[in-house]
Short mmCIF file of C-alpha atoms in Angstrom, two decimals:
data_model
loop_
_atom_site.label_atom_id
_atom_site.label_comp_id
_atom_site.label_asym_id
_atom_site.label_seq_id
_atom_site.Cartn_x
_atom_site.Cartn_y
_atom_site.Cartn_z
CA UNK A 1 -27.59 24.42 -16.81
CA UNK A 2 -25.40 26.21 -14.25
CA UNK A 3 -27.87 29.08 -14.22
CA UNK A 4 -30.65 26.60 -13.59
CA UNK A 5 -28.96 25.16 -10.51
CA UNK A 6 -28.01 28.62 -9.32
CA UNK A 7 -31.69 29.63 -9.49
CA UNK A 8 -32.65 26.46 -7.63
CA UNK A 9 -30.26 27.36 -4.84
CA UNK A 10 -31.57 30.94 -4.78
CA UNK A 11 -35.13 29.63 -4.54
CA UNK A 12 -34.25 27.33 -1.61
CA UNK A 13 -31.56 29.43 0.01
CA UNK A 14 -33.57 29.89 3.20
CA UNK A 15 -33.91 26.13 3.70
CA UNK A 16 -30.25 25.54 2.83
CA UNK A 17 -29.12 28.30 5.14
CA UNK A 18 -31.38 27.04 7.94
CA UNK A 19 -30.03 23.47 7.60
CA UNK A 20 -26.44 24.68 7.53
CA UNK A 21 -26.89 26.95 10.55
CA UNK A 22 -28.86 24.26 12.41
CA UNK A 23 -26.18 21.63 11.77
CA UNK A 24 -23.50 24.10 12.81
CA UNK A 25 -25.32 24.96 16.04
CA UNK A 26 -25.84 21.28 16.85
CA UNK A 27 -22.18 20.51 16.18
CA UNK A 28 -21.13 23.55 18.20
CA UNK A 29 -23.30 22.52 21.15
CA UNK A 30 -22.22 18.87 21.10
CA UNK A 31 -18.56 19.82 20.70
CA UNK A 32 -18.81 22.29 23.57
CA UNK A 33 -20.46 19.67 25.79
CA UNK A 34 -17.88 17.00 24.92
CA UNK A 35 -15.03 19.48 25.29
CA UNK A 36 -16.18 20.23 28.80
CA UNK A 37 -17.34 16.75 29.84
CA UNK A 38 -15.03 14.32 28.04
CA UNK A 39 -12.18 15.74 25.96
CA UNK A 40 -9.81 13.23 24.43
CA UNK A 41 -6.06 13.81 24.64
CA UNK A 42 -3.76 11.87 22.36
CA UNK A 43 -0.20 10.94 23.29
CA UNK A 44 2.13 9.32 20.76
CA UNK A 45 5.31 7.30 21.24
CA UNK A 46 7.57 6.36 18.32
CA UNK A 47 9.32 3.00 18.25
CA UNK A 48 11.56 1.30 15.73
CA UNK A 49 11.82 -2.44 15.16
CA UNK A 50 15.04 -4.36 14.73
CA UNK A 51 14.24 -7.22 12.33
CA UNK A 52 15.56 -10.64 13.22
CA UNK A 53 17.94 -12.59 11.02
CA UNK A 54 15.05 -14.74 9.78
CA UNK A 55 13.06 -11.62 8.87
CA UNK A 56 16.00 -10.12 7.00
CA UNK A 57 16.46 -13.41 5.14
CA UNK A 58 12.75 -13.24 4.27
CA UNK A 59 13.25 -9.69 2.97
CA UNK A 60 16.15 -10.71 0.76
CA UNK A 61 14.23 -13.64 -0.71
CA UNK A 62 11.02 -11.61 -1.02
CA UNK A 63 12.41 -8.61 -2.92
CA UNK A 64 11.61 -8.74 -6.61
CA UNK A 65 9.08 -11.54 -6.16
CA UNK A 66 5.94 -9.63 -5.17
CA UNK A 67 4.50 -6.14 -5.49
CA UNK A 68 4.05 -5.89 -1.72
CA UNK A 69 6.69 -4.30 0.48
CA UNK A 70 8.21 -6.97 2.76
CA UNK A 71 8.97 -4.33 5.42
CA UNK A 72 5.26 -3.50 5.57
CA UNK A 73 4.35 -7.16 5.97
CA UNK A 74 6.84 -7.64 8.81
CA UNK A 75 5.72 -4.40 10.48
CA UNK A 76 2.09 -5.49 10.25
CA UNK A 77 2.93 -8.68 12.14
CA UNK A 78 4.48 -6.53 14.88
CA UNK A 79 1.35 -4.34 14.93
CA UNK A 80 -0.88 -7.36 15.47
CA UNK A 81 1.32 -8.50 18.33
CA UNK A 82 1.36 -5.01 19.79
CA UNK A 83 -2.45 -4.86 19.77
CA UNK A 84 -2.74 -8.27 21.41
CA UNK A 85 -4.18 -8.86 24.85
CA UNK A 86 -0.93 -10.03 26.55
CA UNK A 87 0.70 -6.69 25.72
CA UNK A 88 -2.35 -4.78 27.01
CA UNK A 89 -2.34 -6.76 30.28
CA UNK A 90 1.39 -6.17 30.76
CA UNK A 91 0.84 -2.46 30.06
CA UNK A 92 -1.97 -2.28 32.65
CA UNK A 93 0.33 -3.83 35.26
CA UNK A 94 3.11 -1.34 34.44
CA UNK A 95 0.65 1.57 34.46
CA UNK A 96 -0.77 0.58 37.86
CA UNK A 97 2.76 0.20 39.20
CA UNK A 98 3.74 3.60 37.81
CA UNK A 99 0.63 5.25 39.28
CA UNK A 100 1.45 4.04 42.77
CA UNK A 101 -0.56 0.84 42.83
CA UNK A 102 -3.93 2.17 41.69
CA UNK A 103 -5.30 4.16 38.79
CA UNK A 104 -7.13 7.40 39.69
CA UNK A 105 -10.86 6.76 39.72
CA UNK A 106 -13.01 8.86 37.40
CA UNK A 107 -16.03 10.60 38.84
CA UNK A 108 -19.30 9.29 37.38
CA UNK A 109 -20.93 11.80 35.06
CA UNK A 110 -24.23 11.99 33.23
CA UNK A 111 -22.48 11.47 29.90
CA UNK A 112 -20.73 8.31 31.11
CA UNK A 113 -24.02 6.99 32.49
CA UNK A 114 -25.72 7.65 29.16
CA UNK A 115 -22.98 5.94 27.13
CA UNK A 116 -22.97 2.95 29.49
CA UNK A 117 -26.74 2.63 29.22
CA UNK A 118 -26.61 2.82 25.44
CA UNK A 119 -23.90 0.14 25.34
CA UNK A 120 -25.89 -2.16 27.62
CA UNK A 121 -29.04 -1.68 25.57
CA UNK A 122 -27.12 -2.30 22.35
CA UNK A 123 -25.65 -5.59 23.58
CA UNK A 124 -29.00 -6.67 24.97
CA UNK A 125 -30.72 -5.98 21.67
CA UNK A 126 -28.04 -7.82 19.70
CA UNK A 127 -27.43 -10.83 21.94
CA UNK A 128 -30.34 -10.88 24.37
CA UNK A 129 -28.19 -10.31 27.44
CA UNK A 130 -25.40 -8.13 28.79
CA UNK A 131 -22.27 -9.42 30.53
CA UNK A 132 -20.66 -6.85 32.85
CA UNK A 133 -16.86 -6.83 32.84
CA UNK A 134 -14.64 -6.83 35.89
CA UNK A 135 -12.59 -3.77 36.71
CA UNK A 136 -9.38 -5.22 35.23
CA UNK A 137 -11.17 -6.56 32.15
CA UNK A 138 -12.72 -3.14 31.61
CA UNK A 139 -9.31 -1.43 31.90
CA UNK A 140 -7.78 -3.84 29.38
CA UNK A 141 -10.69 -3.30 26.98
CA UNK A 142 -10.51 0.49 27.38
CA UNK A 143 -6.78 0.46 26.70
CA UNK A 144 -7.19 -1.66 23.58
CA UNK A 145 -9.96 0.60 22.32
CA UNK A 146 -7.87 3.72 22.98
CA UNK A 147 -4.84 2.30 21.17
CA UNK A 148 -4.01 3.20 17.58
CA UNK A 149 -0.87 2.11 15.70
CA UNK A 150 0.35 3.54 12.42
CA UNK A 151 3.30 2.45 10.32
CA UNK A 152 5.69 4.67 8.39
CA UNK A 153 5.37 3.20 4.90
CA UNK A 154 8.40 1.21 3.75
CA UNK A 155 10.17 1.31 7.12
CA UNK A 156 10.30 -0.42 10.49
CA UNK A 157 9.04 2.63 12.42
CA UNK A 158 5.72 2.56 14.31
CA UNK A 159 3.74 5.39 15.90
CA UNK A 160 1.72 4.21 18.91
CA UNK A 161 -1.06 6.60 19.97
CA UNK A 162 -3.29 6.42 23.04
CA UNK A 163 -6.41 8.62 23.44
CA UNK A 164 -7.73 9.31 26.94
CA UNK A 165 -9.61 12.07 28.72
CA UNK A 166 -6.75 12.67 31.18
CA UNK A 167 -3.59 13.92 29.40
CA UNK A 168 -1.15 12.58 32.01
CA UNK A 169 -2.65 9.09 31.85
CA UNK A 170 -2.66 9.21 28.04
CA UNK A 171 1.09 9.94 27.97
CA UNK A 172 1.83 7.34 30.66
CA UNK A 173 -0.30 4.71 28.86
CA UNK A 174 1.48 5.32 25.55
CA UNK A 175 4.88 4.90 27.19
CA UNK A 176 3.94 1.78 29.14
CA UNK A 177 2.44 0.23 25.99
CA UNK A 178 5.82 0.62 24.30
CA UNK A 179 7.64 -0.69 27.36
CA UNK A 180 5.24 -3.60 27.67
CA UNK A 181 5.77 -4.55 24.07
CA UNK A 182 9.55 -4.29 24.56
CA UNK A 183 9.31 -6.67 27.52
CA UNK A 184 7.01 -9.06 25.67
CA UNK A 185 9.33 -8.96 22.66
CA UNK A 186 12.34 -9.62 24.90
CA UNK A 187 10.61 -12.56 26.57
CA UNK A 188 9.64 -13.92 23.19
CA UNK A 189 13.17 -13.38 21.91
CA UNK A 190 14.70 -15.22 24.85
CA UNK A 191 12.18 -18.06 24.49
CA UNK A 192 12.76 -18.32 20.77
CA UNK A 193 16.50 -18.00 21.26
CA UNK A 194 16.56 -20.96 23.65
CA UNK A 195 14.57 -23.06 21.21
CA UNK A 196 16.77 -22.02 18.32
CA UNK A 197 19.92 -22.66 20.38
CA UNK A 198 18.75 -26.18 21.20
CA UNK A 199 17.89 -26.79 17.56
CA UNK A 200 21.29 -25.47 16.43
CA UNK A 201 23.09 -27.63 18.97
CA UNK A 202 21.23 -30.71 17.80
CA UNK A 203 21.90 -29.86 14.15
CA UNK A 204 25.59 -29.25 14.92
CA UNK A 205 25.86 -32.59 16.73
CA UNK A 206 24.22 -34.35 13.82
CA UNK A 207 26.56 -32.61 11.34
CA UNK A 208 29.61 -33.66 13.35
CA UNK A 209 28.38 -37.26 13.38
CA UNK A 210 27.81 -37.25 9.63
CA UNK A 211 31.24 -35.68 9.10
CA UNK A 212 32.94 -38.42 11.15
CA UNK A 213 31.02 -41.17 9.29
CA UNK A 214 31.97 -39.74 5.91
CA UNK A 215 35.64 -39.53 6.93
CA UNK A 216 35.59 -43.18 8.01
CA UNK A 217 33.94 -44.19 4.73
CA UNK A 218 36.53 -42.25 2.74
CA UNK A 219 39.41 -43.79 4.67
CA UNK A 220 38.02 -47.29 4.08
CA UNK A 221 37.59 -46.61 0.37
CA UNK A 222 41.14 -45.20 0.13
CA UNK A 223 42.57 -48.31 1.82
CA UNK A 224 40.51 -50.52 -0.49
CA UNK A 225 41.77 -48.68 -3.54
CA UNK A 226 45.32 -48.59 -2.18
CA UNK A 227 45.51 -44.84 -2.29
CA UNK A 228 46.77 -42.86 0.65
CA UNK A 229 47.63 -39.49 -0.86
CA UNK A 230 46.18 -39.16 -4.40
CA UNK A 231 47.80 -35.79 -5.10
CA UNK A 232 51.35 -36.88 -4.19
CA UNK A 233 50.97 -40.28 -5.82
CA UNK A 234 49.68 -38.68 -8.99
CA UNK A 235 52.65 -36.33 -9.11
CA UNK A 236 55.05 -39.28 -8.62
CA UNK A 237 53.32 -41.33 -11.34
CA UNK A 238 53.36 -38.43 -13.76
CA UNK A 239 57.11 -38.01 -13.21
CA UNK A 240 57.68 -41.78 -13.60
CA UNK A 241 55.67 -41.81 -16.85
CA UNK A 242 57.74 -38.91 -18.15
CA UNK A 243 60.97 -40.72 -17.23
CA UNK A 244 59.75 -43.86 -18.99
CA UNK A 245 58.93 -41.86 -22.11
CA UNK A 246 62.37 -40.22 -22.07
CA UNK A 247 64.09 -43.62 -21.60
CA UNK A 248 62.06 -45.14 -24.45
CA UNK A 249 62.92 -42.27 -26.75
CA UNK A 250 66.65 -42.71 -25.83
CA UNK A 251 66.53 -46.47 -26.48
CA UNK A 252 64.80 -45.98 -29.82
CA UNK A 253 67.45 -43.42 -30.79
CA UNK A 254 70.28 -45.88 -29.88
CA UNK A 255 68.50 -48.67 -31.72
CA UNK A 256 68.12 -46.57 -34.83
CA UNK A 257 71.82 -45.54 -34.72
CA UNK A 258 72.98 -49.13 -34.25
CA UNK A 259 70.83 -50.31 -37.16
CA UNK A 260 72.30 -47.66 -39.45
CA UNK A 261 75.86 -48.61 -38.35
CA UNK A 262 75.26 -52.29 -39.08
CA UNK A 263 73.81 -51.45 -42.48
CA UNK A 264 76.97 -49.50 -43.31
CA UNK A 265 79.14 -52.44 -42.19
CA UNK A 266 77.14 -54.84 -44.36
CA UNK A 267 77.62 -52.67 -47.40
CA UNK A 268 81.37 -52.43 -46.65
CA UNK A 269 81.59 -56.21 -46.30
CA UNK A 270 79.99 -56.74 -49.66
CA UNK A 271 82.48 -54.43 -51.33
CA UNK A 272 85.61 -55.74 -49.48
CA UNK A 273 88.04 -58.09 -51.31
CA UNK A 274 90.61 -58.46 -48.59
CA UNK A 275 89.97 -61.64 -46.65
CA UNK A 276 91.57 -60.38 -43.44
CA UNK A 277 89.60 -57.15 -43.42
CA UNK A 278 86.39 -58.99 -44.32
CA UNK A 279 86.92 -61.34 -41.38
CA UNK A 280 87.25 -58.37 -39.03
CA UNK A 281 84.11 -56.79 -40.43
CA UNK A 282 82.19 -60.00 -39.91
CA UNK A 283 83.29 -60.11 -36.27
CA UNK A 284 82.16 -56.50 -35.76
CA UNK A 285 78.83 -57.31 -37.46
CA UNK A 286 78.30 -60.27 -35.16
CA UNK A 287 78.97 -58.12 -32.11
CA UNK A 288 76.70 -55.32 -33.47
CA UNK A 289 73.82 -57.70 -34.14
CA UNK A 290 74.08 -58.99 -30.56
CA UNK A 291 73.99 -55.37 -29.32
CA UNK A 292 71.05 -54.65 -31.65
CA UNK A 293 69.08 -57.53 -30.16
CA UNK A 294 69.85 -56.26 -26.67
CA UNK A 295 68.60 -52.80 -27.65
CA UNK A 296 65.43 -54.24 -29.11
CA UNK A 297 64.79 -56.18 -25.90
CA UNK A 298 65.45 -53.03 -23.88
CA UNK A 299 62.98 -51.07 -26.07
CA UNK A 300 60.33 -53.73 -25.51
CA UNK A 301 60.86 -53.60 -21.75
CA UNK A 302 60.67 -49.84 -21.65
CA UNK A 303 57.50 -49.85 -23.80
CA UNK A 304 55.93 -52.23 -21.32
CA UNK A 305 57.05 -50.01 -18.47
CA UNK A 306 55.34 -47.01 -20.13
CA UNK A 307 52.15 -49.02 -20.61
CA UNK A 308 52.22 -50.05 -16.96
CA UNK A 309 52.71 -46.43 -15.92
CA UNK A 310 49.74 -45.33 -18.07
CA UNK A 311 47.56 -48.07 -16.57
CA UNK A 312 48.58 -47.14 -13.03
CA UNK A 313 47.84 -43.47 -13.71
CA UNK A 314 44.41 -44.34 -15.14
CA UNK A 315 43.66 -46.48 -12.12
CA UNK A 316 44.72 -43.61 -9.89
CA UNK A 317 42.42 -41.22 -11.80
CA UNK A 318 39.52 -43.63 -11.33
CA UNK A 319 40.24 -43.98 -7.64
CA UNK A 320 40.60 -40.22 -7.29
CA UNK A 321 37.18 -39.73 -8.99
CA UNK A 322 35.60 -42.11 -6.47
CA UNK A 323 37.31 -40.34 -3.61
CA UNK A 324 36.27 -36.91 -4.95
CA UNK A 325 32.59 -37.75 -4.34
CA UNK A 326 33.35 -38.34 -0.70
CA UNK A 327 35.54 -35.23 -0.58
CA UNK A 328 32.69 -33.10 -1.97
CA UNK A 329 30.30 -34.54 0.60
CA UNK A 330 32.81 -33.84 3.34
CA UNK A 331 33.22 -30.24 2.12
CA UNK A 332 29.44 -29.72 2.07
CA UNK A 333 29.01 -31.10 5.57
CA UNK A 334 31.96 -29.05 6.80
CA UNK A 335 30.46 -25.85 5.28
CA UNK A 336 27.09 -26.58 6.94
CA UNK A 337 28.87 -27.15 10.23
CA UNK A 338 30.72 -23.81 9.94
CA UNK A 339 27.46 -22.00 9.19
CA UNK A 340 25.75 -23.61 12.17
CA UNK A 341 28.64 -22.61 14.40
CA UNK A 342 28.47 -19.01 13.16
CA UNK A 343 24.72 -18.82 13.82
CA UNK A 344 25.19 -20.31 17.27
CA UNK A 345 27.86 -17.73 18.09
CA UNK A 346 25.66 -14.86 16.81
CA UNK A 347 22.67 -16.14 18.76
CA UNK A 348 24.81 -16.51 21.88
CA UNK A 349 26.05 -12.92 21.55
CA UNK A 350 22.50 -11.64 21.03
CA UNK A 351 21.23 -13.53 24.04
CA UNK A 352 24.04 -12.24 26.26
CA UNK A 353 23.41 -8.66 25.10
CA UNK A 354 19.64 -9.12 25.71
CA UNK A 355 18.73 -7.55 22.37
CA UNK A 356 15.13 -6.54 21.72
CA UNK A 357 13.33 -6.25 18.40
CA UNK A 358 11.65 -3.01 19.52
CA UNK A 359 13.39 0.16 20.71
CA UNK A 360 11.74 3.40 21.86
CA UNK A 361 12.90 6.30 19.70
CA UNK A 362 10.71 9.15 20.95
CA UNK A 363 8.78 8.71 24.21
CA UNK A 364 5.33 10.26 24.62
CA UNK A 365 4.91 13.58 26.40
CA UNK A 366 1.84 15.03 28.09
CA UNK A 367 -0.38 16.64 25.40
CA UNK A 368 -1.32 20.29 25.89
CA UNK A 369 -4.51 20.38 23.82
CA UNK A 370 -7.22 17.76 23.32
CA UNK A 371 -7.39 15.91 20.04
CA UNK A 372 -11.19 15.73 20.15
CA UNK A 373 -13.45 17.62 19.91
CA UNK A 374 -12.19 20.57 17.86
CA UNK A 375 -14.89 23.16 18.25
CA UNK A 376 -14.20 25.36 15.23
CA UNK A 377 -13.35 22.52 12.87
CA UNK A 378 -16.43 20.49 13.80
CA UNK A 379 -18.69 23.53 13.45
CA UNK A 380 -17.33 24.42 10.00
CA UNK A 381 -17.58 20.83 8.82
CA UNK A 382 -21.12 20.56 10.18
CA UNK A 383 -22.14 23.75 8.36
CA UNK A 384 -20.74 22.40 5.09
CA UNK A 385 -22.31 18.98 5.56
CA UNK A 386 -25.64 20.53 6.55
CA UNK A 387 -25.64 22.67 3.41
CA UNK A 388 -24.78 19.66 1.25
CA UNK A 389 -27.50 17.55 2.88
CA UNK A 390 -30.01 20.36 2.26
CA UNK A 391 -28.99 20.44 -1.40
CA UNK A 392 -29.82 16.77 -1.84
CA UNK A 393 -33.63 17.14 -1.60
CA UNK A 394 -33.48 20.30 -3.73
CA UNK A 395 -31.70 18.49 -6.56
CA UNK A 396 -33.81 15.33 -6.10
CA UNK A 397 -37.02 17.34 -6.16
CA UNK A 398 -35.91 19.07 -9.33
CA UNK A 399 -34.88 15.80 -11.02
CA UNK A 400 -37.91 13.73 -9.99
CA UNK A 401 -40.65 16.37 -9.71
CA UNK A 402 -42.77 18.04 -12.40
CA UNK A 403 -42.99 21.51 -10.86
CA UNK A 404 -41.80 24.60 -12.71
CA UNK A 405 -38.93 26.00 -10.66
CA UNK A 406 -36.74 28.12 -12.96
CA UNK A 407 -37.04 29.92 -16.27
CA UNK A 408 -35.21 26.95 -17.82
CA UNK A 409 -38.25 24.80 -16.97
CA UNK A 410 -40.49 27.50 -18.52
CA UNK A 411 -38.45 27.38 -21.71
CA UNK A 412 -39.23 23.66 -22.08
CA UNK A 413 -42.94 24.48 -22.64
CA UNK A 414 -43.56 25.06 -26.37
CA UNK A 415 -44.29 28.73 -27.07
CA UNK A 416 -43.68 29.90 -23.49
CA UNK A 417 -41.38 32.90 -23.06
CA UNK A 418 -39.71 33.71 -19.78
CA UNK A 419 -38.05 36.67 -18.12
CA UNK A 420 -35.03 36.48 -15.84
CA UNK A 421 -36.20 35.38 -12.37
CA UNK A 422 -36.51 37.77 -9.43
CA UNK A 423 -36.01 37.04 -5.76
CA UNK A 424 -38.81 37.57 -3.24
CA UNK A 425 -36.57 39.80 -1.18
CA UNK A 426 -35.95 42.08 -4.12
CA UNK A 427 -39.70 42.32 -4.82
CA UNK A 428 -40.36 43.11 -1.17
CA UNK A 429 -37.91 46.01 -1.33
CA UNK A 430 -39.88 47.40 -4.32
CA UNK A 431 -36.90 48.96 -6.04
CA UNK A 432 -37.31 49.70 -9.73
CA UNK A 433 -35.79 47.29 -12.20
CA UNK A 434 -32.35 47.82 -13.65
CA UNK A 435 -32.14 49.32 -17.17
CA UNK A 436 -30.56 46.11 -18.47
CA UNK A 437 -33.54 44.05 -17.26
CA UNK A 438 -36.00 46.58 -18.75
CA UNK A 439 -34.07 46.68 -22.02
CA UNK A 440 -34.31 42.90 -22.25
CA UNK A 441 -38.10 43.05 -21.72
CA UNK A 442 -38.51 45.82 -24.33
CA UNK A 443 -36.41 43.93 -26.84
CA UNK A 444 -38.46 40.76 -26.46
CA UNK A 445 -41.83 42.52 -26.63
CA UNK A 446 -40.73 44.57 -29.64
CA UNK A 447 -39.51 41.46 -31.42
CA UNK A 448 -42.82 39.66 -30.78
CA UNK A 449 -45.16 42.55 -31.67
CA UNK A 450 -43.08 44.49 -34.15
CA UNK A 451 -42.65 47.33 -31.71
CA UNK A 452 -43.97 48.53 -28.38
CA UNK A 453 -44.80 52.23 -28.66
CA UNK A 454 -47.18 52.59 -25.73
CA UNK A 455 -45.08 50.59 -23.25
CA UNK A 456 -48.30 49.49 -21.50
CA UNK A 457 -47.80 46.45 -19.29
CA UNK A 458 -50.23 44.33 -17.29
CA UNK A 459 -48.90 42.51 -14.20
CA UNK A 460 -50.75 39.47 -12.90
CA UNK A 461 -50.07 35.93 -11.89
CA UNK A 462 -50.52 33.58 -8.96
CA UNK A 463 -48.99 35.82 -6.29
CA UNK A 464 -50.85 37.57 -3.46
CA UNK A 465 -52.24 40.99 -4.36
CA UNK A 466 -49.70 42.74 -2.13
CA UNK A 467 -46.78 41.12 -3.95
CA UNK A 468 -48.40 41.83 -7.31
CA UNK A 469 -48.62 45.50 -6.30
CA UNK A 470 -44.96 45.52 -5.28
CA UNK A 471 -43.96 43.85 -8.53
CA UNK A 472 -46.03 46.40 -10.50
CA UNK A 473 -44.22 49.27 -8.81
CA UNK A 474 -40.91 47.73 -9.84
CA UNK A 475 -41.99 47.77 -13.53
CA UNK A 476 -43.89 51.09 -13.46
CA UNK A 477 -41.66 53.97 -14.51
CA UNK A 478 -38.65 51.75 -15.27
CA UNK A 479 -36.79 52.86 -18.42
CA UNK A 480 -34.35 51.38 -20.88
CA UNK A 481 -31.64 53.09 -22.91
CA UNK A 482 -34.15 55.25 -24.79
CA UNK A 483 -35.44 56.83 -21.56
CA UNK A 484 -39.10 56.06 -22.34
CA UNK A 485 -40.80 54.68 -19.17
CA UNK A 486 -43.01 51.62 -18.87
CA UNK A 487 -46.57 52.11 -17.69
CA UNK A 488 -47.34 49.08 -15.54
CA UNK A 489 -50.80 48.26 -14.21
CA UNK A 490 -51.55 45.69 -11.54
CA UNK A 491 -54.28 43.18 -12.36
CA UNK A 492 -56.00 40.82 -9.94
CA UNK A 493 -54.44 37.45 -9.46
CA UNK A 494 -55.43 34.95 -12.10
CA UNK A 495 -57.19 32.85 -9.48
CA UNK A 496 -59.46 35.84 -8.69
CA UNK A 497 -59.82 37.29 -12.21
CA UNK A 498 -63.49 37.04 -13.36
CA UNK A 499 -62.62 37.19 -17.07
CA UNK A 500 -59.36 36.88 -18.94
CA UNK A 501 -60.80 38.33 -22.14
CA UNK A 502 -59.75 41.84 -21.10
CA UNK A 503 -56.11 40.69 -21.38
CA UNK A 504 -56.47 39.75 -25.02
CA UNK A 505 -53.80 41.41 -27.15
CA UNK A 506 -52.14 42.96 -24.10
CA UNK A 507 -48.52 42.66 -22.95
CA UNK A 508 -48.76 40.69 -19.73
CA UNK A 509 -46.19 39.65 -17.16
CA UNK A 510 -47.46 36.52 -15.41
CA UNK A 511 -45.57 35.92 -12.16
CA UNK A 512 -45.64 32.78 -10.00
CA UNK A 513 -43.48 31.34 -7.27
CA UNK A 514 -40.90 28.66 -7.99
CA UNK A 515 -42.48 25.25 -7.56
CA UNK A 516 -46.13 26.49 -7.41
CA UNK A 517 -47.10 25.33 -10.91
CA UNK A 518 -47.01 21.87 -12.39
CA UNK A 519 -45.87 21.36 -15.94
CA UNK A 520 -49.38 20.36 -17.01
CA UNK A 521 -50.83 23.51 -15.43
CA UNK A 522 -48.37 25.73 -17.29
CA UNK A 523 -49.05 23.93 -20.57
CA UNK A 524 -52.80 24.51 -20.12
CA UNK A 525 -52.16 28.14 -19.19
CA UNK A 526 -49.99 28.60 -22.29
CA UNK A 527 -52.76 27.15 -24.47
CA UNK A 528 -55.22 29.66 -22.98
CA UNK A 529 -52.72 32.51 -23.56
CA UNK A 530 -52.30 31.52 -27.19
CA UNK A 531 -56.06 31.32 -27.64
CA UNK A 532 -56.48 34.90 -26.33
CA UNK A 533 -53.49 36.07 -28.39
CA UNK A 534 -51.84 37.52 -25.30
CA UNK A 535 -48.19 38.61 -25.33
CA UNK A 536 -47.46 36.78 -22.09
CA UNK A 537 -44.06 36.64 -20.39
CA UNK A 538 -43.64 34.33 -17.43
CA UNK A 539 -41.70 35.52 -14.41
CA UNK A 540 -40.47 32.98 -11.84
CA UNK A 541 -40.19 34.40 -8.33
CA UNK A 542 -37.40 32.62 -6.44
#
């Protein structure tokens, strides 16, 4: 298949070469004219953007949520603002001021007149009328059309390029575009800062009011609950409860000791026989029982005191839980107020420092060489494109047509045998065939006929007689490896041959130009060749 396409290109090489050279000449001429009449110089200024606090907060919340780069999204918003009309108008004012109050007028040329006429005709055809622009409107439109902005992926760096036919103006326009955007960004920053400052002040005032209201509500609730300092009161109540527990444990210990002592006295009284001693024991028992009753009463009082302490502590815990809700609300409001104050201070510092979101990193310089047109590059590209465009009809004609163009097409006819194709230039030179080509012919003929001792060859086809004679001279006398020459004889063209019967049983080379025969014509010719029992070999001339 590659050989087939190679032969197609060889057959149409003149057309392909003519198209490539023609396209190259046209591109060379147009590039030379444009290079002389209207070259375009490109000047580039590099700026970096300082994202605002809101944009950085957006970045932090955006990361990990989407596949898109948040820096690219923010930079794209800056690009749209940079390409806006207010920036272009500010840049025109700065450029006019920098140029001394007036831009240098361009001399009218034939090319500018042609482009203006084409633009007017285009608008008239599209909309039915043409609206001429004022001088300032035209300058703004030209600047916007000459402006190109590119972003460094994943960063806040922008490259602003301006293309113009005067290199000095191109560099000046690129710089003033950056300066204009800096000024517009500063104005927008100041305007937004004033709005944000007013909003922060209002929010801070509201937070202070809510903080005061919550403090009043908490104070009223504390007075209602009878709690002034919950932490101190809780510490005091915990200590009092511990003292009550210690006192109760001491009383219970005394009560238990007194009960054991009385029990001992009762047992002694029961065993005593002396009346005097028994009377003394009874007196001690009476005194001990009175003391025991006093201890029991004291234990009851201290138990009640402990219960009262527990109840007071529980009430304090309940009151403290109610107050904690207000304390949490106060802490939240106080934290919001601190954050608002910090943002107000940061905004105030930024406003005083007159910060800008855009800073010029690398100013534009006057370009030395034009960006467009590039004579050599355009010519080479045009030659390549012209050759590719010329190949399209060649391939389409081969795919959609029925003409026989290469020996691969000949091989698709049943029974047809082909020889390697020859170029018309090689036939015109009349040089004898290479031994390898002759050896291939001898091998095929010998295989078909069982040998070819006489090496007699008839040359005919659909070529002019002069080309048939040249082709015959190429075969006549050509030898293979055995050194035995071929005896070639030129026959009239098949269109002029009175009778084909004389070719019966002969070895014939039938030559025709690529694309001259249809498939049906070759099939009919092959049927005639088989009927005459000719040893016919088709040769496609490219």
